[in-house]
Tab-separated table of C-alpha atoms in Angstrom:
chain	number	residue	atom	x	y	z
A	1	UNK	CA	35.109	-30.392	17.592
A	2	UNK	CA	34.913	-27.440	14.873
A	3	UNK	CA	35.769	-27.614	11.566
A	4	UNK	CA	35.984	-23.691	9.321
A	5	UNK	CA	34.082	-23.487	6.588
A	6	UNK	CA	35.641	-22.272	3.506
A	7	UNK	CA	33.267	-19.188	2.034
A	8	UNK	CA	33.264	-19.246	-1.930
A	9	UNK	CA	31.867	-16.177	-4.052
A	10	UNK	CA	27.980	-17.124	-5.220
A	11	UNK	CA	27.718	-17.826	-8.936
A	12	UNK	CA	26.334	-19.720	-11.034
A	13	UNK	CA	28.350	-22.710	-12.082
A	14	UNK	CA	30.196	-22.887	-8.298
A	15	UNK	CA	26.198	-23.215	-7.120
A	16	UNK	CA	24.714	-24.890	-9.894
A	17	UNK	CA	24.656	-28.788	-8.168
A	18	UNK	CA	22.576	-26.880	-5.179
A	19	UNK	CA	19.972	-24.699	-7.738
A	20	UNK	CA	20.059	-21.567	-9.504
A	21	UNK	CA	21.124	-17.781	-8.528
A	22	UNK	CA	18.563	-15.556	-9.515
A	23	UNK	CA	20.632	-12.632	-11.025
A	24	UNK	CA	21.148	-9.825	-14.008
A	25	UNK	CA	24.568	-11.091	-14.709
A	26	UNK	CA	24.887	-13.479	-17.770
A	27	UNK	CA	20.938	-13.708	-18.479
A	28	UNK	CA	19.750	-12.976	-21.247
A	29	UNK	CA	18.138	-9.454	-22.130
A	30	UNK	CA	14.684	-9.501	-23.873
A	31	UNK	CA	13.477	-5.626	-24.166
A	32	UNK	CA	9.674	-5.533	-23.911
A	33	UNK	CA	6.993	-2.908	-23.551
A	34	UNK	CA	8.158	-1.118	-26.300
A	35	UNK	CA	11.376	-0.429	-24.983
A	36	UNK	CA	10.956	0.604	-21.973
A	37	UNK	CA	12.235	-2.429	-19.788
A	38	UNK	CA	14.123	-5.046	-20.057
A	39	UNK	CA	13.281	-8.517	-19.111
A	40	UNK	CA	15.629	-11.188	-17.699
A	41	UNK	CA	13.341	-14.086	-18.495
A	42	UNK	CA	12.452	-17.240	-16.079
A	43	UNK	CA	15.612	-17.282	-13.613
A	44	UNK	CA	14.804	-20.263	-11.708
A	45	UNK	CA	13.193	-23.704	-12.038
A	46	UNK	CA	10.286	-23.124	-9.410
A	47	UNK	CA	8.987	-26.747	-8.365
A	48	UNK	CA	6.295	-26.300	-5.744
A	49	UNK	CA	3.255	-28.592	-7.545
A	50	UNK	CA	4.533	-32.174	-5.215
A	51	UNK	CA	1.673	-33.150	-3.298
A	52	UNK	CA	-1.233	-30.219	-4.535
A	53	UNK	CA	1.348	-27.849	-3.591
A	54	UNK	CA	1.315	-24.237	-4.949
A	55	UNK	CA	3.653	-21.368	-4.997
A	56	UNK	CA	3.350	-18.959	-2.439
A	57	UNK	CA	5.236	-15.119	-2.013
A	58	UNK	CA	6.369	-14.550	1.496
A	59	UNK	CA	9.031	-11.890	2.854
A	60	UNK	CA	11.371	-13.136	5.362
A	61	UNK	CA	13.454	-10.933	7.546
A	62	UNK	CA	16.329	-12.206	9.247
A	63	UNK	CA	17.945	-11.361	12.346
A	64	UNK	CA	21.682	-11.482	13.238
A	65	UNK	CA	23.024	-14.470	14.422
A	66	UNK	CA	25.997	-12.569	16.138
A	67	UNK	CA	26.680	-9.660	18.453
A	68	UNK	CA	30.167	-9.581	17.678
A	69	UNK	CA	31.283	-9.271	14.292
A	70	UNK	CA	34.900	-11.013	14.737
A	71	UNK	CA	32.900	-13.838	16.441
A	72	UNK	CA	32.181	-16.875	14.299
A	73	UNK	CA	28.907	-17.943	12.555
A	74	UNK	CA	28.344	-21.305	14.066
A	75	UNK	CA	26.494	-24.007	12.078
A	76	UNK	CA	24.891	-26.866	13.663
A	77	UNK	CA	21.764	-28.159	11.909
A	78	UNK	CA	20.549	-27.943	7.842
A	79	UNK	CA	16.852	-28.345	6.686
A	80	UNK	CA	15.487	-29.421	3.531
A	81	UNK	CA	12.085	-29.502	2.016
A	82	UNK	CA	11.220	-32.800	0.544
A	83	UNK	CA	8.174	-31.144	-1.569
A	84	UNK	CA	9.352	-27.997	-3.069
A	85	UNK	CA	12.162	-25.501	-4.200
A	86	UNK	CA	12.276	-22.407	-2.231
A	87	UNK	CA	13.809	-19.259	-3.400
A	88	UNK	CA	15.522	-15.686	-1.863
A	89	UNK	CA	15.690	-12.744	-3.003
A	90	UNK	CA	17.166	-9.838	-1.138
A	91	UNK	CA	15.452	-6.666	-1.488
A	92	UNK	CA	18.552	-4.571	0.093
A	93	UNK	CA	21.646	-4.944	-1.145
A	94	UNK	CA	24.204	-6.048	0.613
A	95	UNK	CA	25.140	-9.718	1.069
A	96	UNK	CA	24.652	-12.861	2.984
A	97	UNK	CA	25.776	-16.121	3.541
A	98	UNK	CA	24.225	-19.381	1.961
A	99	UNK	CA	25.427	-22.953	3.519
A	100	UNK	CA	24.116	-26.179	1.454
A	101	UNK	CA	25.218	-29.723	0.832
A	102	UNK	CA	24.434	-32.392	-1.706
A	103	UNK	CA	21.887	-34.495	-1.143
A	104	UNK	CA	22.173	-37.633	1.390
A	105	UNK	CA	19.877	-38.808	4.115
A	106	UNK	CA	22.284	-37.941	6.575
A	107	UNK	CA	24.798	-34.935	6.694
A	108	UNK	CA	27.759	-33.639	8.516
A	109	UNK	CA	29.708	-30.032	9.210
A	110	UNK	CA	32.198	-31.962	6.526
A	111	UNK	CA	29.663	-32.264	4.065
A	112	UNK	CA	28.947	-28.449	3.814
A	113	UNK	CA	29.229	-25.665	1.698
A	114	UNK	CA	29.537	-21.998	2.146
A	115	UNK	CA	29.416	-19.086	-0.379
A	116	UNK	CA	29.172	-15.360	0.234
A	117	UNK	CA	26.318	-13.672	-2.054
A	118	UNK	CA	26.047	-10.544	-2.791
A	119	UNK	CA	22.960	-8.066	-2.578
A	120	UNK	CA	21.892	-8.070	-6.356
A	121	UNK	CA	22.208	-12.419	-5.856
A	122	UNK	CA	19.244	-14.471	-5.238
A	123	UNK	CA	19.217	-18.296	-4.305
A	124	UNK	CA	16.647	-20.681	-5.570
A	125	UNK	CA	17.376	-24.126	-3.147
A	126	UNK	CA	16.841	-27.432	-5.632
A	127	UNK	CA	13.620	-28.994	-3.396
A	128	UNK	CA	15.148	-31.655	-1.109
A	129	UNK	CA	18.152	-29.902	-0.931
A	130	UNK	CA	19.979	-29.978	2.441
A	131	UNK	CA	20.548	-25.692	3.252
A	132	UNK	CA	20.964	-23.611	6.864
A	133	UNK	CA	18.300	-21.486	7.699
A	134	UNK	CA	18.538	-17.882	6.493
A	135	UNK	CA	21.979	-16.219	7.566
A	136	UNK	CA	22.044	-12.874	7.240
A	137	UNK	CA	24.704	-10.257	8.197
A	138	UNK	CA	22.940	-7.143	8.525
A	139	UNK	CA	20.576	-7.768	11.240
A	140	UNK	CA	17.200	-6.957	9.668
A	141	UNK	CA	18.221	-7.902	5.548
A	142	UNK	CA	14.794	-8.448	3.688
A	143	UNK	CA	14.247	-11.014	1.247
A	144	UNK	CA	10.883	-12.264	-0.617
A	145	UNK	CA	10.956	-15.931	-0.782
A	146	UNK	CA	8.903	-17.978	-3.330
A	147	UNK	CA	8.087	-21.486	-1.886
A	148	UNK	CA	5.458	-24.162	-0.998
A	149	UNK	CA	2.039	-23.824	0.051
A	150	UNK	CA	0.041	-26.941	0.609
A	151	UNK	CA	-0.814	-29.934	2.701
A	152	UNK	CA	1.820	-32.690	4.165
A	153	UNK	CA	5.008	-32.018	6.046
A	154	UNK	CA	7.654	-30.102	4.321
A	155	UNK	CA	10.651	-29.495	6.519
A	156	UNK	CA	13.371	-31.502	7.723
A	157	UNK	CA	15.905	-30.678	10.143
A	158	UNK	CA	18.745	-32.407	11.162
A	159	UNK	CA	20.885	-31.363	13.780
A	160	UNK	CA	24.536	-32.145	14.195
A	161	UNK	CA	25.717	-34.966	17.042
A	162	UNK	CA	28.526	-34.311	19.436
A	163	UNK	CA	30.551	-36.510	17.900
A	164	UNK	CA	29.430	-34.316	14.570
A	165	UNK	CA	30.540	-31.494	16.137
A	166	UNK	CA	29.784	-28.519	13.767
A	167	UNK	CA	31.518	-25.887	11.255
A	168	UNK	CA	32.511	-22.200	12.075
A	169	UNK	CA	32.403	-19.409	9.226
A	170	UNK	CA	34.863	-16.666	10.027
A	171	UNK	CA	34.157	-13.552	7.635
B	1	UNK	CA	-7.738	15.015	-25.710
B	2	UNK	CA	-6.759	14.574	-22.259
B	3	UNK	CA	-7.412	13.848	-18.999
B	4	UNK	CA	-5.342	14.195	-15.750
B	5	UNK	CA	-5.591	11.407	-13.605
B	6	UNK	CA	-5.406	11.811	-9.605
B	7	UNK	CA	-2.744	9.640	-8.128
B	8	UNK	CA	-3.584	7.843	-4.826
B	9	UNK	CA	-1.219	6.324	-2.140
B	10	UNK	CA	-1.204	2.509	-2.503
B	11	UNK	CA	-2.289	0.847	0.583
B	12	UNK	CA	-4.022	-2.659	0.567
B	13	UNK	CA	-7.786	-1.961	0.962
B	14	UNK	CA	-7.257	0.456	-2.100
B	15	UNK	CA	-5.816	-1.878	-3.586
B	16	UNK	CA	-7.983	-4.808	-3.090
B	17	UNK	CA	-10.448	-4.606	-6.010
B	18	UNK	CA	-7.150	-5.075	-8.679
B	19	UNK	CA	-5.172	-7.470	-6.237
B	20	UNK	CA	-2.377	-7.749	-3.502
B	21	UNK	CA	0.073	-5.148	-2.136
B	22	UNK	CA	3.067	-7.464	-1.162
B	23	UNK	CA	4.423	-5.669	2.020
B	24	UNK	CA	5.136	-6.414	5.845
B	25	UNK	CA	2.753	-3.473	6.614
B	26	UNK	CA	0.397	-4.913	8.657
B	27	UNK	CA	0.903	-8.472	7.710
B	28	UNK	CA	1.019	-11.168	10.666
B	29	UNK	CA	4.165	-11.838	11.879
B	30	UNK	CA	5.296	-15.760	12.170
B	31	UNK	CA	8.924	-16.344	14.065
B	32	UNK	CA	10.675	-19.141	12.812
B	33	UNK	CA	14.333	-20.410	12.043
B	34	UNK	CA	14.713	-20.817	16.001
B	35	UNK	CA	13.915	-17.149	16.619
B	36	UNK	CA	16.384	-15.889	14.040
B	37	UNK	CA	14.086	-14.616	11.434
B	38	UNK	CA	10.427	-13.093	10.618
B	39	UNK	CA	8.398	-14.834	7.800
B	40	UNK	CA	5.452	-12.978	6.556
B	41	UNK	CA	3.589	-15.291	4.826
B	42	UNK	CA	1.550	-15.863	1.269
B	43	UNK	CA	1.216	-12.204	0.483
B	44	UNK	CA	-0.058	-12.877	-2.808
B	45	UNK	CA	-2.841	-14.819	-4.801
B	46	UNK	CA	-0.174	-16.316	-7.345
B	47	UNK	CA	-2.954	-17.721	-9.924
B	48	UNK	CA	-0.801	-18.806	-12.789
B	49	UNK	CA	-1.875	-22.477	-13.602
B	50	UNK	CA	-4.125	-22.116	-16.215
B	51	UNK	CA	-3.887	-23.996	-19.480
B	52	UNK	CA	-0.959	-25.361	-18.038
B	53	UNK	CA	0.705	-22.420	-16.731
B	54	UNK	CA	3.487	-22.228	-14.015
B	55	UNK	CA	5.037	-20.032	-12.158
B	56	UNK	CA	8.185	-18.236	-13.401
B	57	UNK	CA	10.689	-15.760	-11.688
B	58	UNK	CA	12.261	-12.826	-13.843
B	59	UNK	CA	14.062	-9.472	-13.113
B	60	UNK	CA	12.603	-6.112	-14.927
B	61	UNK	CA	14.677	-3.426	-15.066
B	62	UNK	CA	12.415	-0.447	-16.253
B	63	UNK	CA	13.459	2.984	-18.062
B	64	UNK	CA	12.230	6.090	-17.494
B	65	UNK	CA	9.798	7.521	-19.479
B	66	UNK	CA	10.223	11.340	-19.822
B	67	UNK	CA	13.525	13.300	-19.306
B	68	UNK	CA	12.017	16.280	-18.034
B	69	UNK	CA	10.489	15.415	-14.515
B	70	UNK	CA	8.275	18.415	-15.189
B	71	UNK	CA	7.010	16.588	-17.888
B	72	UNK	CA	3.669	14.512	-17.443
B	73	UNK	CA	3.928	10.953	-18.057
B	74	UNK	CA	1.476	10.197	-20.584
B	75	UNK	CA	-0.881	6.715	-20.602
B	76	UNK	CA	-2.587	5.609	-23.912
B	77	UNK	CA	-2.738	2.098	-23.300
B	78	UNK	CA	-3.104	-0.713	-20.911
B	79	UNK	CA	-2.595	-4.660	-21.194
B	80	UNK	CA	-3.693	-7.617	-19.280
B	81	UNK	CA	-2.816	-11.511	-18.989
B	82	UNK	CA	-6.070	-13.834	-19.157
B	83	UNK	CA	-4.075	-16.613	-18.157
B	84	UNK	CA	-2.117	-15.864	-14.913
B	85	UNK	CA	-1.320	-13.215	-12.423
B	86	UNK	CA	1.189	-10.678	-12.379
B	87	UNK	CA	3.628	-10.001	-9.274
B	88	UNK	CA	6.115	-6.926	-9.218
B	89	UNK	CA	8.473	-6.427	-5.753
B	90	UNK	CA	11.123	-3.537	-6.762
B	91	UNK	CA	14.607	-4.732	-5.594
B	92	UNK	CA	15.856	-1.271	-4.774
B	93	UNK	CA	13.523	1.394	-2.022
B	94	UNK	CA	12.139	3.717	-4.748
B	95	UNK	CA	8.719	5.022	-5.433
B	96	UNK	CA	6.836	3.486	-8.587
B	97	UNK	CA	3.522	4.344	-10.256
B	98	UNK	CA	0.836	1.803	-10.793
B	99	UNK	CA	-2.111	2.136	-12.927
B	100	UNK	CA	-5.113	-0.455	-13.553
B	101	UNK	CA	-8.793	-0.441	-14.188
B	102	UNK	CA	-12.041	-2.645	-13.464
B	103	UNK	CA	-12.241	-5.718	-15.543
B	104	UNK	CA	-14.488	-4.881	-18.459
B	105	UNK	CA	-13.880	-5.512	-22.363
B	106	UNK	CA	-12.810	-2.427	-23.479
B	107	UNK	CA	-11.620	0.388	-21.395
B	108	UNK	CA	-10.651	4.121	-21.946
B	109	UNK	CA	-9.056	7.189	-19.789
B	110	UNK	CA	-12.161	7.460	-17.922
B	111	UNK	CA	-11.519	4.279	-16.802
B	112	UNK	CA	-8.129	4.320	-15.084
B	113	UNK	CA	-6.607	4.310	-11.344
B	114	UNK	CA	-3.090	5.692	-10.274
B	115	UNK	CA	-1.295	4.626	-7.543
B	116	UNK	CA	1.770	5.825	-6.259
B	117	UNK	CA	3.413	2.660	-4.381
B	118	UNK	CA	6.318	3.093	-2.049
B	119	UNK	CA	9.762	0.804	-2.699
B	120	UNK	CA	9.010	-1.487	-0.049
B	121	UNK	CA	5.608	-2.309	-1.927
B	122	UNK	CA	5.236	-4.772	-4.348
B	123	UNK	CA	1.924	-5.252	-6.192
B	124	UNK	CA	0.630	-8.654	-7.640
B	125	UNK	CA	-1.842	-8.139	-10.793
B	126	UNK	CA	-5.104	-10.688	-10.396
B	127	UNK	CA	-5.597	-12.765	-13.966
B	128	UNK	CA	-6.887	-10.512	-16.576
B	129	UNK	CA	-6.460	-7.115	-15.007
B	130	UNK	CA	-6.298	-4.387	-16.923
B	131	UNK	CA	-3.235	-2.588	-16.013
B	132	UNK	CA	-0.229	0.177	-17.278
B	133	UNK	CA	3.157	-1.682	-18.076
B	134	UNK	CA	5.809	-0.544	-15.607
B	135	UNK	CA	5.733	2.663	-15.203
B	136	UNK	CA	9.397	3.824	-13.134
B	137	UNK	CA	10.732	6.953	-11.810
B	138	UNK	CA	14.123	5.735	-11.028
B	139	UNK	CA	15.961	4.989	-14.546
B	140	UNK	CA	17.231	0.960	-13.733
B	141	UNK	CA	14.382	0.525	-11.530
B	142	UNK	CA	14.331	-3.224	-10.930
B	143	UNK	CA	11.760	-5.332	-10.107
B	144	UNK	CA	11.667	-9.163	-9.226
B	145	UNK	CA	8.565	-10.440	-11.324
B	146	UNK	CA	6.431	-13.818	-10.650
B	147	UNK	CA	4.549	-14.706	-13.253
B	148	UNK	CA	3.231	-17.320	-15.788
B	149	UNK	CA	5.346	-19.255	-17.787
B	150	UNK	CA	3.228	-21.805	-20.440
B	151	UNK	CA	1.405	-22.163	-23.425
B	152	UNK	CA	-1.070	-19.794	-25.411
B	153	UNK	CA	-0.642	-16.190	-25.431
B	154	UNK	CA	-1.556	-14.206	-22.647
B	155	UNK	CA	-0.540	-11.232	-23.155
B	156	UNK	CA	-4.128	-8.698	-24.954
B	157	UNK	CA	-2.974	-4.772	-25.566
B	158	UNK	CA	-5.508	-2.123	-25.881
B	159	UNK	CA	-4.357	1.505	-27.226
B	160	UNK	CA	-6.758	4.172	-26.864
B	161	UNK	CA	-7.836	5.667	-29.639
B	162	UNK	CA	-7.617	9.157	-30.614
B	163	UNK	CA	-11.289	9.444	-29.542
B	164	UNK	CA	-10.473	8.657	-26.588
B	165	UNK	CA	-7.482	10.150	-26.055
B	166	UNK	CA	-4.894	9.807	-23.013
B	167	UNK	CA	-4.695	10.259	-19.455
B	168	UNK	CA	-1.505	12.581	-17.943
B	169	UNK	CA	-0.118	11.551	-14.557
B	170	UNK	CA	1.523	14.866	-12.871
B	171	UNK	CA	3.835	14.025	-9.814
């Protein structure tokens, strides 16, 4: 049992019950160092400090999920991390896929949602929030990620039952 | 009165008196997601919790700072942040320049390093190091930035004086 995911652009309103896209577009410009920059101020609500948590840089490289392009991206688990907001960047541009849902204890493929983001997009995941795993398209796409460091467990997976099923996202 | 500073290649035990270089370069390499990506983990010592500081996530997009590529770029000041640590990861694969000195009170031309960092390189800034705004070669040069948000200013300029004078970086 499959059920297709529909695949939405990224911005910010359509993604703003799951967290923030980190992003140039409609943020506000503040020039600094005497003109020679421009600075598009405090993108994303950063909430690492649960439980003596701190925030740590990381870069994540994904790899592709699929040999053949016209083959489906299959989804069927989600995570979430109960003690802090985690955040992607891409640092090539070209884009990717991000699959969340709204927060429950339990989830299923007809609780998701998919949007396509684009290389100059970053995601910032709300902590708690239920999200796939990275899911890139070009096998190798770089992102840094700005999450948790710190003691107690911080990851939740669920995977999908049978009876579940799971979702299919057809680019 | 000037002097011509020599510009190094950034690599991280060069690096290490000033603070991080944020690259996979000989970082350790963790598998997770099930196989399906490479996390290379807490790059940087992101100190930005003082005086109730926390951490915040901008863009930068820098301008160049001579027309003439002949031109020497010239450096007659530097800045630091007593309260927090500076992070810079350029969002597009171009070469950057990167200048800092020692932590002391006051500091002149004498007193400078030069860096040349590659674009998959980012640097993070320890608290209260002395160090050149961004300094691009690429006009639109972007940069994700992860700083400190909070209270109390944290932001101390020094301009040499003519005394002094500058320091000339030829590429």
């Amino acid at each position: 049992m499959s059920r297709q995911l529909e695949i939405n652009p990224l911005n910010k309103d359509a993604f703003a019950p799951f967290g923030d896209v980190i992003e140039i577009e409609n943020a506000e410009r503040l020039m600094i160092n005497d003109g020679t920059a421009e600075r598009y101020n405090d993108l994303a609500d950063i909430d690492v400090a649960s439980d003596g948590g701190r925030p740590i840089i990381s870069i994540f490289r994904g790899r592709r999920r699929r040999f053949d392009p016209s083959e489906p991206i299959e989804i069927n688990m989600m995570e979430r991390h109960p003690l802090g907001s985690q955040a992607f960047v891409p640092l090539q541009d070209a884009p990717y896929l991000v699959v969340v849902a709204r927060i429950a204890d339990h989830i299923g493929p007809d609780d998701l949602y998919a949007f396509l983001a684009q290389g100059k997009q970053g995601v910032n995941y709300r902590r708690n929030l239920w999200h796939h795993p990275l899911l890139v398209l070009n096998d190798g796409h770089e992102f840094l990620v700005i999450d948790r460091g710190g003691p107690n467990d911080n990851c939740v997976e669920q995977y999908f039952t049978p009876k579940q099923g799971y979702a299919q996202l057809f680019l």
